[in-house]
Short mmCIF file of C-alpha atoms in Angstrom, two decimals:
data_model
loop_
_atom_site.label_atom_id
_atom_site.label_comp_id
_atom_site.label_asym_id
_atom_site.label_seq_id
_atom_site.Cartn_x
_atom_site.Cartn_y
_atom_site.Cartn_z
CA MET A 1 -64.79 -254.14 4.13
CA THR A 2 -67.40 -251.47 4.36
CA GLY A 3 -65.91 -250.02 7.58
CA VAL A 4 -62.39 -249.98 6.12
CA ALA A 5 -63.58 -248.22 2.96
CA LEU A 6 -65.40 -245.60 5.00
CA ALA A 7 -62.31 -244.87 7.07
CA VAL A 8 -60.21 -244.39 3.92
CA MET A 9 -62.73 -241.93 2.44
CA LEU A 10 -62.87 -239.86 5.63
CA SER A 11 -59.09 -239.67 5.78
CA GLY A 12 -58.86 -238.46 2.18
CA GLY A 13 -61.52 -235.78 2.77
CA LEU A 14 -59.67 -234.36 5.76
CA THR A 15 -56.46 -234.20 3.76
CA ALA A 16 -58.19 -232.31 0.92
CA CYS A 17 -59.69 -229.76 3.31
CA THR A 18 -56.36 -229.18 4.97
CA GLY A 19 -54.66 -228.64 1.61
CA SER A 20 -57.17 -226.10 0.36
CA SER A 21 -56.83 -224.16 3.57
CA ASP A 22 -53.05 -223.96 3.21
CA GLU A 23 -53.26 -222.72 -0.37
CA GLY A 24 -55.56 -219.81 0.58
CA ASP A 25 -53.43 -218.46 3.42
CA GLY A 26 -50.84 -216.72 1.18
CA GLU A 27 -53.08 -214.98 -1.38
CA ASP A 28 -55.16 -212.24 0.34
CA THR A 29 -55.74 -209.77 -2.49
CA LYS A 30 -58.87 -208.00 -1.26
CA PRO A 31 -59.12 -204.47 -2.63
CA GLY A 32 -58.77 -201.68 -0.16
CA THR A 33 -56.21 -203.34 2.07
CA SER A 34 -52.91 -201.69 2.95
CA SER A 35 -51.04 -203.97 0.57
CA SER A 36 -53.00 -202.87 -2.53
CA ALA A 37 -53.98 -199.21 -1.83
CA ALA A 38 -51.99 -196.39 -3.46
CA PRO A 39 -50.34 -193.87 -1.11
CA PRO A 40 -52.56 -190.82 -0.52
CA ALA A 41 -51.73 -187.53 -2.20
CA GLU A 42 -49.88 -184.88 -0.23
CA PRO A 43 -51.98 -182.52 1.89
CA GLY A 44 -52.40 -178.90 0.84
CA ARG A 45 -49.88 -176.20 1.58
CA TYR A 46 -52.26 -174.42 3.97
CA SER A 47 -54.35 -175.96 6.74
CA THR A 48 -55.82 -172.66 8.03
CA LEU A 49 -57.02 -169.33 6.65
CA PRO A 50 -56.08 -165.81 7.81
CA GLU A 51 -58.56 -163.46 9.43
CA PRO A 52 -59.98 -161.75 6.31
CA CYS A 53 -60.90 -158.34 7.72
CA GLY A 54 -57.36 -157.91 8.98
CA ALA A 55 -55.69 -159.18 5.81
CA VAL A 56 -55.85 -155.78 4.07
CA GLY A 57 -53.97 -152.90 5.63
CA VAL A 58 -55.65 -149.64 6.61
CA GLU A 59 -53.41 -147.56 4.34
CA THR A 60 -54.47 -149.71 1.38
CA LEU A 61 -58.13 -149.37 2.34
CA LYS A 62 -57.83 -145.60 2.53
CA LYS A 63 -56.70 -145.53 -1.10
CA LEU A 64 -59.50 -147.80 -2.24
CA LEU A 65 -62.32 -146.22 -0.24
CA PRO A 66 -62.31 -142.44 -0.71
CA GLY A 67 -64.84 -140.82 1.55
CA ALA A 68 -64.62 -143.51 4.21
CA GLU A 69 -62.20 -141.47 6.31
CA ALA A 70 -64.65 -138.55 6.45
CA ALA A 71 -67.39 -140.97 7.46
CA GLU A 72 -65.14 -142.33 10.19
CA ASP A 73 -64.52 -138.84 11.57
CA THR A 74 -68.25 -138.08 11.54
CA ALA A 75 -69.07 -141.32 13.34
CA ALA A 76 -66.39 -140.68 15.94
CA SER A 77 -67.68 -137.15 16.59
CA SER A 78 -71.28 -138.28 17.00
CA ALA A 79 -70.26 -141.12 19.29
CA SER A 80 -67.99 -139.04 21.52
CA GLY A 81 -69.27 -138.58 25.03
CA LYS A 82 -71.75 -141.43 24.83
CA GLY A 83 -69.48 -143.88 26.59
CA THR A 84 -70.31 -146.71 24.20
CA ASP A 85 -68.31 -148.91 21.87
CA ASP A 86 -69.77 -147.11 18.85
CA GLU A 87 -66.86 -144.69 18.83
CA LYS A 88 -64.53 -147.62 18.11
CA ALA A 89 -66.38 -148.55 14.94
CA SER A 90 -64.53 -147.75 11.73
CA PRO A 91 -65.38 -148.31 8.08
CA TYR A 92 -61.90 -149.80 7.72
CA GLU A 93 -62.72 -152.65 10.09
CA GLY A 94 -64.91 -154.26 7.47
CA GLU A 95 -67.81 -156.66 7.86
CA ALA A 96 -67.10 -160.37 7.96
CA THR A 97 -68.89 -162.51 5.41
CA VAL A 98 -71.14 -165.20 6.86
CA THR A 99 -69.91 -168.69 5.87
CA TYR A 100 -70.88 -172.19 6.95
CA ASP A 101 -67.33 -173.29 7.76
CA THR A 102 -64.73 -170.66 8.61
CA ASP A 103 -62.04 -173.32 8.46
CA ARG A 104 -62.73 -173.70 4.75
CA ARG A 105 -63.97 -170.28 3.63
CA VAL A 106 -63.85 -166.73 5.00
CA GLY A 107 -64.47 -163.26 3.61
CA CYS A 108 -64.83 -159.58 4.40
CA ARG A 109 -66.36 -156.54 2.72
CA TRP A 110 -65.91 -152.79 2.95
CA LYS A 111 -67.72 -149.85 1.40
CA SER A 112 -67.58 -146.10 1.08
CA ALA A 113 -70.01 -143.60 -0.38
CA THR A 114 -70.08 -139.96 -1.41
CA SER A 115 -72.83 -137.90 -2.99
CA LEU A 116 -71.60 -138.83 -6.47
CA ALA A 117 -70.22 -142.35 -6.16
CA SER A 118 -69.88 -145.42 -4.01
CA ARG A 119 -67.24 -148.13 -3.88
CA HIS A 120 -67.28 -151.68 -2.56
CA LEU A 121 -64.42 -154.06 -1.82
CA THR A 122 -64.88 -157.75 -1.08
CA VAL A 123 -62.23 -160.33 -0.24
CA ASP A 124 -63.02 -164.06 -0.34
CA LEU A 125 -60.57 -166.79 0.73
CA GLU A 126 -61.35 -170.45 0.06
CA ARG A 127 -59.22 -173.37 1.25
CA VAL A 128 -59.69 -176.29 -1.12
CA VAL A 129 -59.65 -179.87 0.16
CA SER A 130 -59.61 -182.86 -2.16
CA TYR A 131 -61.69 -185.90 -1.30
CA ASP A 132 -59.95 -188.00 -3.94
CA PRO A 133 -56.89 -189.73 -2.42
CA ALA A 134 -55.22 -189.68 -5.83
CA VAL A 135 -55.58 -185.87 -6.19
CA SER A 136 -53.77 -183.48 -3.85
CA ASP A 137 -55.40 -180.41 -2.38
CA ASP A 138 -53.20 -178.15 -4.50
CA GLU A 139 -54.15 -180.04 -7.66
CA GLN A 140 -57.84 -179.81 -6.79
CA ALA A 141 -57.44 -176.06 -6.23
CA GLN A 142 -55.83 -175.76 -9.67
CA LEU A 143 -58.77 -177.58 -11.26
CA LEU A 144 -61.23 -175.26 -9.52
CA TYR A 145 -59.19 -172.20 -10.53
CA ASP A 146 -59.12 -173.32 -14.18
CA GLU A 147 -62.88 -173.86 -14.11
CA ARG A 148 -63.52 -170.33 -12.83
CA ALA A 149 -61.13 -168.83 -15.36
CA GLY A 150 -63.02 -170.64 -18.09
CA GLN A 151 -66.37 -169.37 -16.81
CA ALA A 152 -64.96 -165.82 -16.89
CA GLU A 153 -63.79 -166.46 -20.48
CA ILE A 154 -60.22 -165.50 -19.67
CA PRO A 155 -58.04 -165.97 -22.79
CA THR A 156 -55.53 -168.78 -22.67
CA ASP A 157 -51.83 -168.23 -23.30
CA ASP A 158 -52.26 -169.13 -26.97
CA GLU A 159 -55.21 -166.80 -27.42
CA SER A 160 -53.63 -163.84 -25.63
CA SER A 161 -50.19 -164.00 -27.30
CA PRO A 162 -49.66 -161.27 -29.94
CA PRO A 163 -49.16 -162.31 -33.57
CA PRO A 164 -45.53 -162.33 -34.81
CA GLU A 165 -44.33 -159.21 -36.54
CA ASP A 166 -43.61 -159.55 -40.25
CA ALA A 167 -41.31 -157.61 -42.49
CA GLU A 168 -44.13 -155.97 -44.43
CA GLY A 169 -45.69 -154.58 -41.26
CA GLY A 170 -42.35 -153.14 -40.22
CA GLY A 171 -41.96 -151.50 -43.61
CA GLU A 172 -45.33 -149.84 -43.38
CA ASP A 173 -44.54 -148.50 -39.94
CA SER A 174 -41.21 -147.15 -41.18
CA SER A 175 -42.80 -145.44 -44.14
CA ALA A 176 -45.44 -143.94 -41.88
CA ASP A 177 -42.74 -142.61 -39.57
CA ASP A 178 -40.78 -141.23 -42.53
CA SER A 179 -43.94 -139.55 -43.82
CA ALA A 180 -44.55 -138.00 -40.45
CA GLU A 181 -41.00 -136.69 -40.33
CA GLY A 182 -41.29 -135.36 -43.86
CA ASP A 183 -44.23 -133.19 -42.88
CA GLY A 184 -41.85 -130.92 -41.05
CA ASP A 185 -41.33 -128.84 -44.22
CA GLY A 186 -44.55 -127.01 -43.49
CA SER A 187 -46.76 -128.60 -46.19
CA GLY A 188 -49.57 -129.80 -43.89
CA ASP A 189 -48.55 -128.08 -40.70
CA GLY A 190 -51.35 -125.57 -41.07
CA LYS A 191 -54.13 -128.13 -40.77
CA SER A 192 -52.30 -130.31 -38.31
CA GLY A 193 -51.37 -127.39 -36.13
CA ASP A 194 -54.90 -126.01 -36.14
CA GLU A 195 -56.33 -129.37 -35.11
CA SER A 196 -53.74 -129.76 -32.39
CA GLU A 197 -54.34 -126.26 -31.09
CA SER A 198 -58.09 -126.81 -31.12
CA ALA A 199 -57.72 -130.05 -29.23
CA ASP A 200 -55.44 -128.43 -26.70
CA ASN A 201 -57.83 -125.57 -26.16
CA GLY A 202 -60.74 -127.91 -25.82
CA SER A 203 -59.02 -130.06 -23.27
CA GLY A 204 -57.84 -127.04 -21.37
CA GLY A 205 -61.25 -125.45 -21.19
CA ASP A 206 -63.02 -128.65 -20.20
CA GLY A 207 -60.25 -130.04 -18.05
CA GLY A 208 -62.37 -130.26 -14.93
CA SER A 209 -65.24 -131.85 -16.79
CA ASP A 210 -63.08 -134.44 -18.53
CA GLU A 211 -61.35 -135.35 -15.31
CA SER A 212 -64.65 -136.08 -13.58
CA ASP A 213 -66.23 -137.72 -16.63
CA ASN A 214 -63.68 -140.52 -16.68
CA GLY A 215 -64.74 -141.50 -13.20
CA SER A 216 -61.24 -141.57 -11.77
CA GLN A 217 -61.39 -138.37 -9.76
CA ALA A 218 -64.85 -137.30 -8.76
CA PRO A 219 -65.53 -134.62 -6.17
CA GLY A 220 -65.25 -136.22 -2.77
CA GLU A 221 -62.81 -138.83 -4.13
CA PRO A 222 -59.49 -136.93 -4.22
CA GLY A 223 -56.25 -138.21 -5.61
CA ASP A 224 -57.50 -141.16 -7.66
CA ALA A 225 -56.30 -139.99 -11.06
CA ALA A 226 -52.88 -138.96 -9.79
CA GLU A 227 -52.29 -142.34 -8.14
CA SER A 228 -52.87 -144.39 -11.31
CA SER A 229 -49.45 -145.29 -12.70
CA GLN A 230 -50.46 -147.72 -15.46
CA PRO A 231 -49.58 -146.65 -18.99
CA GLN A 232 -52.58 -145.62 -21.03
CA ASP A 233 -51.73 -148.13 -23.78
CA GLU A 234 -51.58 -151.09 -21.36
CA ASP A 235 -53.95 -153.98 -22.05
CA LEU A 236 -56.93 -153.61 -19.71
CA SER A 237 -59.05 -156.43 -21.12
CA PRO A 238 -59.80 -159.58 -19.06
CA ARG A 239 -56.51 -161.50 -19.01
CA LYS A 240 -54.09 -163.64 -17.08
CA LEU A 241 -51.73 -161.93 -14.64
CA ASP A 242 -48.07 -162.75 -14.06
CA GLY A 243 -46.21 -162.70 -10.77
CA LEU A 244 -49.23 -163.21 -8.54
CA GLY A 245 -49.46 -166.48 -6.60
CA ASP A 246 -49.38 -169.74 -8.53
CA GLY A 247 -51.72 -168.35 -11.20
CA ALA A 248 -53.98 -165.32 -11.49
CA TYR A 249 -56.38 -163.51 -13.78
CA ILE A 250 -58.32 -160.24 -13.84
CA ASP A 251 -61.81 -159.58 -15.16
CA ASP A 252 -63.24 -156.14 -15.97
CA GLN A 253 -66.94 -155.60 -16.62
CA LEU A 254 -68.74 -152.29 -17.29
CA ASP A 255 -72.50 -152.09 -16.71
CA THR A 256 -74.50 -149.09 -17.91
CA GLY A 257 -77.96 -150.48 -17.17
CA ASP A 258 -80.88 -148.73 -15.57
CA SER A 259 -79.67 -149.60 -12.08
CA GLY A 260 -76.70 -147.27 -12.51
CA VAL A 261 -73.31 -147.03 -14.16
CA HIS A 262 -70.75 -149.24 -12.46
CA ARG A 263 -67.52 -151.04 -13.27
CA ASP A 264 -66.75 -154.34 -11.55
CA ILE A 265 -63.17 -155.59 -11.24
CA THR A 266 -62.44 -159.17 -10.18
CA VAL A 267 -58.96 -160.52 -9.43
CA VAL A 268 -58.61 -164.25 -8.71
CA PHE A 269 -55.38 -165.98 -7.79
CA ARG A 270 -54.33 -169.36 -6.43
CA SER A 271 -51.72 -169.91 -3.76
CA GLY A 272 -51.26 -173.59 -3.02
CA ASN A 273 -54.66 -174.96 -2.05
CA VAL A 274 -56.19 -171.52 -1.39
CA ILE A 275 -58.12 -169.52 -3.98
CA ALA A 276 -58.40 -165.80 -3.24
CA THR A 277 -60.94 -163.55 -4.93
CA VAL A 278 -60.86 -159.75 -4.79
CA LYS A 279 -63.89 -157.84 -6.06
CA TYR A 280 -63.75 -154.05 -6.35
CA ASP A 281 -66.40 -151.86 -7.95
CA GLN A 282 -67.38 -148.24 -8.37
CA TRP A 283 -70.95 -147.01 -8.87
CA LEU A 284 -71.64 -143.54 -10.28
CA THR A 285 -74.83 -141.55 -9.89
CA ASP A 286 -74.04 -139.47 -12.99
CA LYS A 287 -74.63 -141.77 -15.98
CA ARG A 288 -72.65 -139.44 -18.24
CA ARG A 289 -69.47 -140.54 -16.49
CA THR A 290 -67.69 -143.87 -16.73
CA PRO A 291 -65.55 -145.40 -13.95
CA ASP A 292 -61.89 -145.47 -14.92
CA SER A 293 -60.74 -148.99 -15.74
CA ALA A 294 -56.99 -148.47 -15.23
CA GLU A 295 -57.38 -146.91 -11.81
CA LEU A 296 -59.78 -149.55 -10.52
CA GLN A 297 -57.71 -152.41 -11.87
CA GLU A 298 -54.54 -151.05 -10.31
CA LYS A 299 -56.15 -150.78 -6.89
CA ALA A 300 -57.75 -154.21 -7.05
CA ARG A 301 -54.40 -155.71 -8.02
CA SER A 302 -52.73 -153.96 -5.08
CA VAL A 303 -55.11 -155.74 -2.70
CA ALA A 304 -54.45 -159.09 -4.37
CA ALA A 305 -50.70 -158.53 -4.16
CA GLU A 306 -50.98 -157.73 -0.45
CA LEU A 307 -52.96 -160.92 0.16
CA ALA A 308 -50.50 -163.02 -1.87
CA ALA A 309 -47.57 -161.60 0.09
CA GLY A 310 -49.30 -162.66 3.30
CA PHE A 311 -49.60 -166.24 2.03
CA ASP A 312 -45.95 -166.28 0.99
CA ASP A 313 -44.91 -165.30 4.50
CA ASN A 314 -46.72 -168.31 6.00
#
């Protein structure tokens, strides 16, 4: 009886083992397998970066770097007849920025200097790659762009939108206009005319001084004031920019410290998974003058627009 009982027990144990093995075969739910993992996010729009020192055209650089052309002519004259490669050097070629991975980040810088001022232009291109499979490269670039805009304290759309006009404000403007028109009867023209004439005479006599004091057209930097086409009443404060890449902003900082008077313009825009940064500044040796904001902003934006157009073509 003992042998028969033992045989029955062994047979039942084998059957139980076989059953548990069959039940486990159809339920492999280990995390990380192909059956449970979410599909990875799409790769970024760009997998390479352009050569930065060739991304800005020479004609654009000539407008941004007054005095560089004269330096180029001087260098070419001194290098002529030496039979070296020095005569090929040009301030418009730029100097590449040293980076650890040129597949992910590249840059270039240019400079020009006169006896009264110096200017610097820097272009930085960063290709963003997301290491989170649930976040695409473009989305990661947007997060990084938003972070930098916040650090620069760029107003949001809600903060930068003008307040709505009300009826009372319109009435005050109308009455002010009517009052101005009513002054044409001559009751106040004497004082107003004298002030206007005095202002005109003052600006005419000091025209050369005023033109150099605003920093837009210093000796040795011809044509800067004439090239600025922005209206004088345009908002020049740090702000978002429209029509440039997938998002853009501009920052404008004036420094009058002991190191010298300089204005630094920064334009940042995102195109897909690439963030481009343009930095353009002017330093003045005469602390009584101030670099012109409108002119510098316009030129920095022209570089950013040229870079953005290059990305759109790819």
